[in-house]
CSV table of C-alpha atoms in Angstrom, one decimal:
chain,number,residue,atom,x,y,z
A,66,MET,CA,89.7,126.5,90.2
A,67,THR,CA,86.1,126.1,88.5
A,68,GLU,CA,82.3,126.2,89.4
A,69,ARG,CA,81.5,125.6,93.0
A,70,GLY,CA,85.6,125.9,93.8
A,71,ARG,CA,86.4,122.6,92.1
A,72,PRO,CA,89.7,122.2,90.3
A,73,HIS,CA,89.1,120.8,86.8
A,74,ALA,CA,91.3,118.3,85.3
A,75,LEU,CA,91.3,116.5,82.0
A,76,ILE,CA,92.2,112.9,82.0
A,77,VAL,CA,93.2,111.3,78.9
A,78,GLY,CA,94.3,107.7,78.2
A,79,LEU,CA,92.8,104.7,76.4
A,80,THR,CA,90.9,104.0,79.6
A,81,THR,CA,90.2,106.5,82.4
A,82,ARG,CA,87.6,105.3,84.5
A,83,ALA,CA,90.2,104.3,87.7
A,84,LEU,CA,92.2,107.5,87.9
A,85,ALA,CA,88.6,109.4,87.0
A,86,ALA,CA,87.1,108.4,89.7
A,87,SER,CA,89.4,108.9,92.3
A,88,ALA,CA,90.0,112.1,91.0
A,89,VAL,CA,86.2,112.8,91.8
A,90,ARG,CA,86.4,111.3,95.1
A,91,ALA,CA,89.0,113.7,96.2
A,92,GLY,CA,86.9,116.7,95.3
A,93,TYR,CA,88.1,117.5,91.6
A,94,ARG,CA,85.8,117.9,88.1
A,95,VAL,CA,87.0,115.9,85.7
A,96,THR,CA,86.3,115.8,82.0
A,97,ALA,CA,87.9,112.2,80.5
A,98,VAL,CA,88.7,111.6,76.9
A,99,ASP,CA,89.4,107.8,76.1
A,100,GLY,CA,88.7,104.7,73.8
A,101,PHE,CA,85.7,103.0,75.3
A,102,GLY,CA,83.2,106.2,77.6
A,103,ASP,CA,82.0,103.3,79.9
A,104,LEU,CA,78.5,103.9,81.8
A,105,ASP,CA,80.7,103.9,85.0
A,106,LEU,CA,82.8,106.6,83.5
A,107,ARG,CA,79.9,108.7,82.3
A,108,ALA,CA,78.3,108.4,85.9
A,109,VAL,CA,81.2,110.4,87.7
A,110,ALA,CA,82.8,112.5,84.7
A,111,GLU,CA,81.9,114.8,81.5
A,112,VAL,CA,82.9,111.9,78.8
A,113,ILE,CA,84.5,112.4,75.4
A,114,ALA,CA,84.6,109.0,74.0
A,115,LEU,CA,86.5,108.3,70.6
A,116,ARG,CA,84.6,105.1,69.5
A,117,PRO,CA,83.9,103.9,66.1
A,118,GLU,CA,80.4,103.8,66.4
A,119,ALA,CA,80.3,107.2,66.6
A,120,GLY,CA,82.5,107.7,63.7
A,121,LYS,CA,85.3,108.2,66.0
A,122,ARG,CA,88.4,105.9,66.8
A,123,TYR,CA,90.8,106.2,69.4
A,124,SER,CA,94.3,107.2,69.2
A,125,PRO,CA,96.8,109.1,71.4
A,126,LEU,CA,97.0,111.9,68.6
A,127,ALA,CA,93.3,111.8,68.3
A,128,ALA,CA,92.6,112.0,72.1
A,129,VAL,CA,95.0,114.8,72.5
A,130,ALA,CA,93.2,116.9,69.9
A,131,ALA,CA,90.0,116.0,71.3
A,132,GLY,CA,91.3,117.6,74.7
A,133,ASP,CA,92.7,120.7,73.1
A,134,ALA,CA,88.9,122.1,73.6
A,135,VAL,CA,88.8,121.4,77.3
A,136,ALA,CA,89.4,124.5,79.3
A,137,ALA,CA,90.9,122.8,82.4
A,138,GLY,CA,94.1,123.8,84.2
A,139,LEU,CA,94.9,120.0,85.4
A,140,VAL,CA,95.9,117.3,82.9
A,141,ALA,CA,97.3,113.5,83.8
A,142,TYR,CA,97.2,110.9,81.4
A,143,THR,CA,96.9,107.3,81.7
A,144,SER,CA,97.9,104.0,79.0
A,145,ASN,CA,99.1,104.7,76.4
A,146,LEU,CA,100.1,108.3,76.2
A,147,GLU,CA,103.4,107.1,77.9
A,148,ASN,CA,105.0,105.7,74.5
A,149,TYR,CA,103.7,109.4,72.9
A,150,PRO,CA,105.7,112.1,74.5
A,151,ASP,CA,105.1,114.7,71.9
A,152,ALA,CA,101.5,114.3,72.9
A,153,VAL,CA,102.1,114.7,76.5
A,154,ALA,CA,103.9,118.0,75.4
A,155,ARG,CA,100.8,119.1,73.6
A,156,LEU,CA,98.7,118.0,76.3
A,157,SER,CA,100.5,120.2,78.6
A,158,ARG,CA,100.7,123.6,77.4
A,159,GLU,CA,98.9,126.1,79.2
A,160,ARG,CA,98.1,123.4,82.0
A,161,GLU,CA,99.9,122.1,85.1
A,162,LEU,CA,101.0,118.3,84.0
A,163,LEU,CA,100.5,116.1,86.6
A,164,GLY,CA,102.9,113.2,85.5
A,165,ASN,CA,106.3,112.6,84.2
A,166,THR,CA,107.3,115.0,81.6
A,167,PRO,CA,108.0,114.1,78.1
A,168,GLY,CA,111.7,114.1,78.7
A,169,VAL,CA,111.4,111.6,81.3
A,170,LEU,CA,108.9,109.3,79.4
A,171,ARG,CA,111.8,109.3,76.2
A,172,ARG,CA,114.8,107.8,78.6
A,173,VAL,CA,112.5,105.9,81.1
A,174,ARG,CA,110.6,104.3,78.0
A,175,ASN,CA,113.8,103.3,75.9
A,176,PRO,CA,114.1,99.6,77.2
A,177,ILE,CA,117.9,100.0,76.0
A,178,GLU,CA,118.6,102.7,78.3
A,179,LEU,CA,116.5,101.0,81.1
A,180,MET,CA,118.2,97.9,81.6
A,181,ARG,CA,121.6,99.6,81.5
A,182,VAL,CA,120.2,101.8,84.4
A,183,VAL,CA,119.5,99.0,86.4
A,184,ARG,CA,122.2,97.0,86.1
A,185,ARG,CA,124.5,99.9,86.6
A,186,ALA,CA,123.2,99.9,89.9
A,187,GLY,CA,123.6,96.7,90.9
A,188,PHE,CA,120.6,95.1,90.4
A,189,ASP,CA,119.4,91.7,88.1
A,190,ALA,CA,117.7,92.3,84.6
A,191,PRO,CA,117.0,90.2,81.4
A,192,ASP,CA,119.3,90.6,78.6
A,193,THR,CA,118.0,93.2,76.6
A,194,ARG,CA,119.0,94.1,72.9
A,195,ALA,CA,117.9,96.1,70.0
A,196,THR,CA,119.7,93.7,67.2
A,197,PRO,CA,119.5,89.5,67.4
A,198,LEU,CA,122.7,87.6,68.3
A,199,GLY,CA,123.8,84.5,66.6
A,200,THR,CA,121.9,81.5,66.3
A,201,ARG,CA,124.2,79.8,69.0
A,202,SER,CA,122.5,81.7,71.7
A,203,ARG,CA,120.8,79.3,74.6
A,204,LYS,CA,118.4,82.0,75.7
A,205,VAL,CA,114.8,82.2,75.0
A,206,TRP,CA,114.3,85.8,73.1
A,207,LEU,CA,111.1,87.6,73.5
A,208,ILE,CA,110.2,90.2,71.0
A,209,LYS,CA,108.4,93.2,71.8
A,210,PRO,CA,106.9,96.3,70.6
A,211,ARG,CA,108.8,99.7,72.1
A,212,ARG,CA,104.9,101.1,72.4
A,213,SER,CA,104.1,98.4,74.4
A,214,GLY,CA,101.3,98.2,76.8
A,215,GLY,CA,99.4,95.3,78.1
A,216,GLY,CA,101.0,92.0,76.6
A,217,HIS,CA,100.1,93.3,73.3
A,218,GLY,CA,102.4,92.3,70.3
A,219,ILE,CA,104.6,90.6,72.4
A,220,THR,CA,106.0,87.0,71.0
A,221,VAL,CA,108.6,84.7,71.2
A,222,TRP,CA,111.4,85.1,68.7
A,223,ARG,CA,112.6,82.4,66.3
A,224,PRO,CA,116.4,82.6,65.5
A,225,GLY,CA,116.5,84.5,62.3
A,226,ALA,CA,114.0,86.6,62.3
A,227,GLN,CA,114.0,90.0,61.0
A,228,VAL,CA,113.8,92.9,64.3
A,229,GLY,CA,111.8,95.9,63.2
A,230,ARG,CA,112.8,99.5,64.3
A,231,GLY,CA,109.8,99.5,66.3
A,232,GLU,CA,110.8,96.5,68.3
A,233,TYR,CA,113.3,95.2,70.7
A,234,LEU,CA,114.6,91.7,72.1
A,235,GLN,CA,114.2,90.8,75.9
A,236,GLU,CA,115.4,87.4,77.2
A,237,ARG,CA,112.8,85.1,79.0
A,238,ILE,CA,112.9,84.8,82.2
A,239,ALA,CA,111.2,82.0,83.9
A,240,GLY,CA,109.0,83.1,86.6
A,241,VAL,CA,106.1,84.7,88.1
A,242,PRO,CA,105.2,88.0,86.6
A,243,GLY,CA,104.1,91.1,89.2
A,244,SER,CA,104.9,94.9,89.6
A,245,ILE,CA,105.3,97.3,92.3
A,246,ALA,CA,103.5,100.2,92.3
A,247,PHE,CA,105.0,103.6,94.1
A,248,VAL,CA,104.8,107.5,94.3
A,249,ALA,CA,107.7,109.3,93.5
A,250,ASP,CA,108.7,113.0,94.3
A,251,GLY,CA,111.5,113.1,91.8
A,252,LYS,CA,114.1,111.9,94.6
A,253,ASP,CA,112.6,109.7,97.2
A,254,LEU,CA,109.3,107.5,97.0
A,255,SER,CA,106.8,105.9,99.2
A,256,VAL,CA,105.7,102.1,98.0
A,257,LEU,CA,101.7,101.5,97.5
A,258,GLY,CA,102.1,97.7,97.0
A,259,ILE,CA,103.3,94.5,95.6
A,260,SER,CA,100.9,92.8,93.4
A,261,ARG,CA,101.0,89.6,91.1
A,262,GLN,CA,99.9,89.9,87.5
A,263,LEU,CA,97.2,87.5,85.5
A,264,VAL,CA,98.3,87.0,82.1
A,265,GLY,CA,97.3,85.0,79.6
A,266,ASP,CA,94.6,83.3,81.0
A,267,ALA,CA,92.4,81.7,78.9
A,268,ARG,CA,89.2,81.6,81.4
A,269,LEU,CA,89.4,85.3,81.0
A,270,GLY,CA,89.5,85.2,77.4
A,271,ALA,CA,93.0,86.0,77.1
A,272,GLN,CA,96.2,84.1,75.7
A,273,GLY,CA,99.7,84.4,75.2
A,274,PHE,CA,101.2,87.4,77.0
A,275,ARG,CA,98.1,89.4,77.4
A,276,TYR,CA,97.7,91.5,81.0
A,277,CYS,CA,94.0,90.2,82.3
A,278,GLY,CA,94.2,91.3,86.1
A,279,SER,CA,96.0,91.4,89.6
A,280,LEU,CA,95.7,90.2,92.6
A,281,LEU,CA,97.3,92.5,95.4
A,282,GLY,CA,97.7,91.6,99.3
A,283,PRO,CA,98.0,93.8,101.8
A,284,PRO,CA,101.4,93.8,104.5
A,285,GLY,CA,102.1,90.1,105.8
A,286,THR,CA,99.7,88.4,102.7
A,287,PRO,CA,101.8,87.6,100.0
A,288,VAL,CA,100.9,86.8,96.6
A,289,LEU,CA,104.1,85.8,95.0
A,290,PRO,CA,106.6,83.6,96.1
A,291,GLN,CA,109.1,84.8,99.0
A,292,GLN,CA,107.9,88.3,98.9
A,293,GLN,CA,109.5,90.0,101.5
A,294,ARG,CA,112.8,89.2,99.9
A,295,LEU,CA,111.4,90.5,96.7
A,296,SER,CA,109.5,93.2,98.2
A,297,ALA,CA,112.9,94.8,99.4
A,298,ARG,CA,114.4,94.3,96.5
A,299,ALA,CA,112.1,95.7,94.3
A,300,THR,CA,111.7,98.8,96.4
A,301,ALA,CA,115.3,99.3,96.4
A,302,MET,CA,115.4,98.8,92.5
A,303,ALA,CA,112.4,101.5,92.3
A,304,GLU,CA,114.5,103.8,94.6
A,305,ALA,CA,117.4,103.6,92.0
A,306,ILE,CA,115.1,104.0,89.0
A,307,THR,CA,113.4,106.9,90.5
A,308,ARG,CA,116.7,109.1,91.2
A,309,GLU,CA,118.6,108.3,88.1
A,310,PHE,CA,115.1,108.9,85.8
A,311,ARG,CA,113.9,111.4,88.4
A,312,LEU,CA,110.3,109.7,88.2
A,313,VAL,CA,107.2,111.8,89.7
A,314,GLY,CA,103.7,110.9,90.7
A,315,LEU,CA,102.5,107.4,90.2
A,316,ASN,CA,104.7,104.9,88.7
A,317,GLY,CA,104.9,101.1,88.4
A,318,ILE,CA,107.5,98.6,87.4
A,319,ASP,CA,106.7,95.4,85.9
A,320,PHE,CA,109.0,92.4,86.8
A,321,ILE,CA,109.2,88.7,86.4
A,322,ALA,CA,109.7,87.3,90.0
A,323,ARG,CA,112.3,84.4,90.3
A,324,GLU,CA,113.7,83.0,93.9
A,325,GLY,CA,112.7,86.1,95.3
A,326,ILE,CA,114.6,88.3,92.7
A,327,PRO,CA,112.7,90.8,90.6
A,328,TYR,CA,113.4,91.0,87.2
A,329,PRO,CA,112.4,94.2,85.5
A,330,THR,CA,110.5,94.2,82.2
A,331,GLU,CA,109.4,98.0,81.6
A,332,VAL,CA,108.5,100.8,83.7
A,333,ASN,CA,104.7,102.0,83.5
A,334,PRO,CA,105.8,106.0,84.2
A,335,ARG,CA,101.9,106.5,84.9
A,336,CYS,CA,98.9,105.3,87.4
A,337,SER,CA,98.6,101.5,86.2
A,338,ALA,CA,95.9,98.7,86.2
A,339,SER,CA,97.0,97.4,89.4
A,340,MET,CA,96.5,100.5,91.3
A,341,GLU,CA,92.5,101.3,92.1
A,342,LEU,CA,93.4,97.9,93.9
A,343,VAL,CA,95.2,100.2,96.5
A,344,GLU,CA,92.5,102.8,96.5
A,345,ARG,CA,89.9,100.1,97.4
A,346,ALA,CA,91.8,99.2,100.6
A,347,SER,CA,92.7,102.4,101.7
A,348,PRO,CA,90.8,105.4,102.7
A,349,VAL,CA,92.9,107.7,100.4
A,350,SER,CA,92.3,109.2,96.7
A,351,LEU,CA,95.2,108.2,94.7
A,352,PHE,CA,94.6,111.1,92.0
A,353,GLU,CA,95.1,112.9,94.7
A,354,VAL,CA,98.3,111.5,96.3
A,355,HIS,CA,99.3,111.7,92.6
A,356,ALA,CA,99.0,115.5,92.3
A,357,ARG,CA,100.6,115.8,95.7
A,358,ALA,CA,103.4,114.0,94.8
A,359,CYS,CA,104.2,115.6,91.5
A,360,ARG,CA,104.2,119.0,93.5
A,361,GLY,CA,106.7,117.3,95.8
A,362,ILE,CA,104.9,116.0,98.7
A,363,LEU,CA,104.8,112.1,99.4
A,364,PRO,CA,102.7,110.5,101.3
A,365,ALA,CA,102.6,108.7,104.7
A,366,HIS,CA,102.4,105.5,105.5
A,367,LEU,CA,99.0,104.1,103.8
A,368,VAL,CA,96.7,102.3,105.8
A,369,THR,CA,95.2,99.4,104.1
A,370,GLU,CA,92.2,96.6,105.2
A,371,ARG,CA,92.4,93.0,105.6
A,372,GLY,CA,92.3,90.7,102.5
A,373,VAL,CA,93.4,90.2,99.3
A,374,ARG,CA,92.1,92.2,96.3
A,375,GLY,CA,91.8,91.2,92.9
A,376,LYS,CA,90.7,92.6,89.6
A,377,ALA,CA,90.3,90.7,86.2
A,378,ILE,CA,89.5,92.1,82.7
A,379,VAL,CA,87.0,89.7,80.8
A,380,PHE,CA,87.8,89.5,77.3
A,381,ALA,CA,85.1,88.5,74.4
A,382,ARG,CA,85.8,84.8,73.5
A,383,ARG,CA,84.0,85.4,70.3
A,384,GLU,CA,82.0,88.0,68.9
A,385,VAL,CA,78.9,89.4,71.2
A,386,THR,CA,76.3,91.7,71.1
A,387,LEU,CA,75.3,92.5,74.6
A,388,GLY,CA,71.9,93.8,76.0
A,389,ASP,CA,70.6,95.9,78.3
A,390,THR,CA,74.3,96.6,80.4
A,391,ARG,CA,72.5,99.4,82.4
A,392,ARG,CA,71.6,96.5,85.0
A,393,TRP,CA,75.3,96.0,85.6
A,394,LEU,CA,75.7,98.7,87.5
A,395,ARG,CA,73.9,97.3,90.2
A,396,ARG,CA,76.5,94.9,90.7
A,397,GLU,CA,79.4,96.8,92.7
A,398,TRP,CA,81.8,94.1,91.2
A,399,ILE,CA,81.7,95.2,88.2
A,400,ALA,CA,83.5,98.0,86.5
A,401,ASP,CA,84.0,99.5,83.1
A,402,VAL,CA,80.8,98.4,82.1
A,403,PRO,CA,79.9,98.8,78.2
A,404,HIS,CA,76.9,100.6,76.6
A,405,PRO,CA,73.9,98.5,75.9
A,406,GLY,CA,73.5,97.3,72.5
A,407,GLU,CA,77.5,97.4,72.1
A,408,ARG,CA,79.1,94.8,69.6
A,409,ILE,CA,82.3,93.7,71.2
A,410,LEU,CA,84.7,91.9,68.9
A,411,GLN,CA,86.6,88.6,70.0
A,412,GLY,CA,89.8,89.4,72.1
A,413,ARG,CA,88.2,92.7,73.0
A,414,PRO,CA,87.6,93.9,76.5
A,415,ILE,CA,83.7,93.2,77.8
A,416,CYS,CA,84.3,94.8,81.4
A,417,THR,CA,86.4,94.1,84.5
A,418,VAL,CA,85.6,92.4,87.6
A,419,LEU,CA,86.8,92.8,91.2
A,420,ALA,CA,87.3,90.5,94.2
A,421,THR,CA,88.1,90.5,97.6
A,422,ALA,CA,89.3,87.4,99.4
A,423,SER,CA,91.3,86.2,102.5
A,424,ASP,CA,93.9,84.5,100.4
A,425,ALA,CA,95.5,85.0,96.5
A,426,GLY,CA,94.1,81.6,95.8
A,427,ALA,CA,90.9,82.6,96.7
A,428,CYS,CA,90.8,85.8,95.5
A,429,ARG,CA,91.3,84.4,92.0
A,430,ARG,CA,88.8,81.9,92.4
A,431,LEU,CA,86.1,84.6,92.9
A,432,LEU,CA,87.3,86.5,89.9
A,433,LEU,CA,87.0,83.6,87.7
A,434,ARG,CA,83.5,83.0,89.3
A,435,ARG,CA,82.3,86.7,88.4
A,436,ALA,CA,84.0,86.8,85.1
A,437,ALA,CA,82.0,83.3,84.3
A,438,THR,CA,78.7,85.5,85.5
A,439,VAL,CA,79.9,88.2,82.7
A,440,TYR,CA,79.9,85.5,80.3
A,441,ARG,CA,76.4,84.5,80.8
A,442,LEU,CA,75.1,88.0,81.3
A,443,ALA,CA,76.6,88.9,78.0
A,444,ALA,CA,75.3,85.8,76.4
A,445,ALA,CA,71.5,86.6,77.6
A,446,ARG,CA,70.7,88.9,74.9
A,447,ARG,CA,70.3,86.1,71.9
A,448,GLY,CA,71.0,82.8,73.3
A,449,GLN,CA,74.7,83.9,71.7
A,450,ALA,CA,78.3,82.8,73.7
A,451,ALA,CA,80.8,85.4,74.8
């Protein structure tokens, strides 16, 4: 416990704003270490930002080192710490770890072992391998980094190309990208929601396989084709993965949905990007749900409000220098607000936009309109185009 009886939590990751705000909502004092230090994060937490402008550059090891000096009794992590089990082990020295342990991360983030477990449990999965097949294979293959995140570094594999030690091949499945979010206690789980992922949308400055947002609907409001069948299958698969790997706390499984079948692509064994939409649709703090699940207590059914909720990451379409972004804080639908005068390189995120609408199509259209507004705001300083 800390000043005024509030428990002190250290949250570390590339971007921590959503989880930090959730923890503060539940009554925690938060110190956050991340690579952005956005204005709305600074409004709720003590922040250690690893930014080039301050002569610091984010990396998981640098973030963990920065957290060493923080006297917090609790620690949680966000992306991309799941790819660095040794860093998580260092974070959790003399602290209560709220999240999956380094041993769990090493297993569940091994794509070959994960797909072997999924198939053994009787579920469909894309062919996933460490070495190339012969040139006669009719499958289309993706080459992915083992330390993956947000679709970064994923390309279509060309027959004959080398596969590095830090890469693997995965069969490309035609379908719609989605994700199941859940909270687990090592044996059982409670599903938080099924979301549709937005990937490579040029209207958001994204391309290729880059994740750029999510759409989440309450029960009875589908955001994916054949969602009822898909949800049942994805839930059963998540249960099997939870039991095998003994997952705890907040977790997500990304998949490709095809004809009502989820083909898993990876497990995100930590708070994932779509989860703040769950919190925005319910009266609970997901950080508190996470903490309780890590201690063996799963929540009852979460009551969710009507409407499809969405978020979109707005990426810079060319380099831009921002003006006074403090005004952006007045717009409740803008999150991850950058610093005044900040220079955003092409392909880097400017901010996040949020929306709620009656259905998935309307929600997506509203997100795109709000992204267009962000581009106008970002370009307003000197007549630039973002």
